[in-house]
Coordinates of C-alpha atoms in Angstrom, one line a residue:
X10 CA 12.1 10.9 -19.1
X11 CA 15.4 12.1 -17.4
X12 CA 15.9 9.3 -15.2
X13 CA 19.4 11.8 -14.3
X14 CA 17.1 14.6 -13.5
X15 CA 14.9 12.1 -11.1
X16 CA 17.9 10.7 -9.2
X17 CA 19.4 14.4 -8.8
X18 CA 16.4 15.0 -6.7
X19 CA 15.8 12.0 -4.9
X20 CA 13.7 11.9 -1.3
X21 CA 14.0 9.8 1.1
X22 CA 11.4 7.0 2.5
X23 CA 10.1 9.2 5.1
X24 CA 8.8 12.3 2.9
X25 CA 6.4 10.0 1.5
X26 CA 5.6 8.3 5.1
X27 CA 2.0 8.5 6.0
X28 CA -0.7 7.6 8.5
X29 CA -4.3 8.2 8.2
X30 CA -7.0 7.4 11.6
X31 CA -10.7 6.9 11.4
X32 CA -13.1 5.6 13.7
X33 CA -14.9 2.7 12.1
X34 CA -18.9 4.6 12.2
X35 CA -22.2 2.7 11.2
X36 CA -22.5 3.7 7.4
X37 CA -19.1 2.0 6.7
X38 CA -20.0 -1.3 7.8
X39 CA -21.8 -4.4 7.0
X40 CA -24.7 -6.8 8.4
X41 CA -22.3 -8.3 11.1
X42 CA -21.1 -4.7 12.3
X43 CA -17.7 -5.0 11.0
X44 CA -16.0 -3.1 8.2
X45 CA -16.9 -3.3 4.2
X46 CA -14.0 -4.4 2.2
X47 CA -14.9 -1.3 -0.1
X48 CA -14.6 1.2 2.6
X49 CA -11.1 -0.6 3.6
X50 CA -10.0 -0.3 0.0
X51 CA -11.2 3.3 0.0
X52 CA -9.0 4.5 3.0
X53 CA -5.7 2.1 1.5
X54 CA -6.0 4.1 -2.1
X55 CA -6.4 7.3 -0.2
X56 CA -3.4 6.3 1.7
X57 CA -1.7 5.3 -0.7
X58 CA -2.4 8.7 -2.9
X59 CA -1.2 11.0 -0.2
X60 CA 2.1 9.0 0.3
X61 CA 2.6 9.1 -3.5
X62 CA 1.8 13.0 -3.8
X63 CA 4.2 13.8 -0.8
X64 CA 6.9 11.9 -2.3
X65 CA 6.4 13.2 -6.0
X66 CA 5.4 16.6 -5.1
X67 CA 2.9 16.2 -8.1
X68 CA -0.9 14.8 -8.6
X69 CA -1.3 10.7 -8.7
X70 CA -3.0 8.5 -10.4
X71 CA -3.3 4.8 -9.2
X72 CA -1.9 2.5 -11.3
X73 CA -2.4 -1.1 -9.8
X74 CA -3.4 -2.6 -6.5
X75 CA -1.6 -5.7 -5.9
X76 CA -3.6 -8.5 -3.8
X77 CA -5.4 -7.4 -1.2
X78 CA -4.9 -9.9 1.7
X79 CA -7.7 -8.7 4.4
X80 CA -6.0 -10.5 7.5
X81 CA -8.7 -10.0 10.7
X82 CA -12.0 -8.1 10.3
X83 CA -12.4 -4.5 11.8
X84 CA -15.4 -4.1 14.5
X85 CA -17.6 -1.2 14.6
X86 CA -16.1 1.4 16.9
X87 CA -12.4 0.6 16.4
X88 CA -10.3 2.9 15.6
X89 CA -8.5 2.3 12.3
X90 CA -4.9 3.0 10.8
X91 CA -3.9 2.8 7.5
X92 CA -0.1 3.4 6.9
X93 CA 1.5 4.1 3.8
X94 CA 5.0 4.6 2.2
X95 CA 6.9 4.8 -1.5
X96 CA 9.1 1.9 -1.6
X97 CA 10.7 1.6 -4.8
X98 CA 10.1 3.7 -7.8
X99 CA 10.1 3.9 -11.4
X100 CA 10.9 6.2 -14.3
X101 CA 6.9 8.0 -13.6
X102 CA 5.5 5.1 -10.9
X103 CA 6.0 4.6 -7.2
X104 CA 5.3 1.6 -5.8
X105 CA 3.7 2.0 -1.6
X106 CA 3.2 -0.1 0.4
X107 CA -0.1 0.0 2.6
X108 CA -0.8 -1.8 6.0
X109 CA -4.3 -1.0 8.3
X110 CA -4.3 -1.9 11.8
X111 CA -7.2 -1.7 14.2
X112 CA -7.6 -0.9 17.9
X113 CA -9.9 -1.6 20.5
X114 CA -8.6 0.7 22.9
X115 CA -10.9 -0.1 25.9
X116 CA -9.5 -3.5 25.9
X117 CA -5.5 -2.3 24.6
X118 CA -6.0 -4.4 21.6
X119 CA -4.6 -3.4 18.0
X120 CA -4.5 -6.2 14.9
X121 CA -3.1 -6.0 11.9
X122 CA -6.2 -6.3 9.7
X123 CA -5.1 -5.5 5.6
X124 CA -2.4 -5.1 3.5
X125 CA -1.6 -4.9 0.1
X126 CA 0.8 -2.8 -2.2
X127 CA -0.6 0.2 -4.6
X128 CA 1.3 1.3 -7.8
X129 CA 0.4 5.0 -8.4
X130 CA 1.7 7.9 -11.7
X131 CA 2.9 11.0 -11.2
X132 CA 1.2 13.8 -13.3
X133 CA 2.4 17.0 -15.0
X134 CA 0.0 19.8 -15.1
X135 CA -1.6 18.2 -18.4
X136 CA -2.0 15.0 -16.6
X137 CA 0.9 13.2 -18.7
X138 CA 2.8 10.9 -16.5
X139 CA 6.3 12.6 -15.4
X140 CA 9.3 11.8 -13.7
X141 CA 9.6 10.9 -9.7
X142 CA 11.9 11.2 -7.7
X143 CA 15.0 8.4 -7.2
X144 CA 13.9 6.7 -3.6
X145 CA 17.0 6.9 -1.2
X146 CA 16.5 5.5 2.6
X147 CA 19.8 7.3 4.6
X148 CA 18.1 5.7 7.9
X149 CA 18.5 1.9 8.8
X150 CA 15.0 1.8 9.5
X151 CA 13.8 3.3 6.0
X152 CA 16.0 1.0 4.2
X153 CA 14.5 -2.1 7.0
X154 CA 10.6 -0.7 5.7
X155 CA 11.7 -0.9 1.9
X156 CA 13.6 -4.1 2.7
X157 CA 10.6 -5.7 4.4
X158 CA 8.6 -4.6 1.7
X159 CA 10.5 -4.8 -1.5
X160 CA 10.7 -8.9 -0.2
X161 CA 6.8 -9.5 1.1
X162 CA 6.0 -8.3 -2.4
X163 CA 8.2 -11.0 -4.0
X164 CA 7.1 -13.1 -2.1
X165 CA 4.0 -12.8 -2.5
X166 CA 4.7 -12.8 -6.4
X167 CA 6.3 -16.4 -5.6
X168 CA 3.5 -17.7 -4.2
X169 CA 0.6 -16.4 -6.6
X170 CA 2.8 -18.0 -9.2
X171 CA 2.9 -20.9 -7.7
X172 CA -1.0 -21.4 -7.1
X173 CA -1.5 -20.7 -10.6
X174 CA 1.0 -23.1 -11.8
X175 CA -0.1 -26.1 -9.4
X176 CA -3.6 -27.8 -10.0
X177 CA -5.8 -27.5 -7.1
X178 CA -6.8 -30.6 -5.3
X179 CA -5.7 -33.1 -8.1
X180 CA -7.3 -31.0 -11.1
X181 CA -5.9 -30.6 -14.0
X182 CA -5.6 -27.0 -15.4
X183 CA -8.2 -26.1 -18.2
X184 CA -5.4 -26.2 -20.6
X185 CA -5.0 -29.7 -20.4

């Protein structure tokens, strides 16, 4: 790949910037009346496919989903918003992050409820991965979202590595 050719046509944050709403209904929700992590998962990946197909201007294949971290749970009736963007990219990936946030409206609530961060190809028309665009952010607050971003992922990556380096409660690792 003509990693040139991708940085001649790079696009900024905000082409790739998307926000999906849906009401949390009945057949999307557990026992307790609150949302199944499957049907979560199902709206970030959708998300997450649109922001990577605006940006690339090409079909998208997820890649990798990083750690899910679902934060507060979502109620039935509430109205949920997953929001997605490209924040850094590769020579065929693009890595987005995606937050959801619910509302209660009738009581002016909104929580943030998941996040996590989706890595996703771009596809020629034989379904080969292909070039993507560069990622510029002109604005202050693009380059603030791929700031805040590019470092929750590291740390997140810190702290993952950590855990799996450290022995839980005074356990030694199987290794040992």
């Amino acid at each position: 790949m003509n990693r040139e050719w991708s940085v001649s046509r790079a696009r900024s944050l905000q082409t790739s910037y998307t926000e999906v709403s849906e009401i949390l209904m009945p057949n999307e929700t557990n026992n307790l009346e609150r949302a199944l992590g499957g049907a979560v998962l199902h709206w970030m990946d959708i998300c997450g496919a649109i922001a990577g197909r605006r940006f690339a201007r090409r079909q998208v294949v997820t890649a990798a989903m990083d750690h899910v971290d679902f934060i507060a749970p979502i109620e039935l009736g509430d109205i949920v918003t997953v929001t997605g963007y490209v924040f850094d990219t590769g020579a065929t990936s693009m890595d987005v992050r995606v937050d959801v946030r619910a509302e209660r409206p009738q009581h002016g609530e909104a929580n943030e409820t998941a996040t996590s961060f989706f890595t996703f190809i771009a596809l020629d028309e034989s379904e080969t991965p292909t070039a993507v665009p560069a990622l510029r952010c002109p604005t202050t607050a693009e380059a603030d979202l791929r700031d805040r971003a590019l470092e929750a992922r590291r740390s997140r990556r810190r702290e993952l590595a950590r855990e799996l380096e450290e022995p839980a409660d005074g356990e030694g690792r199987a290794s040992e």
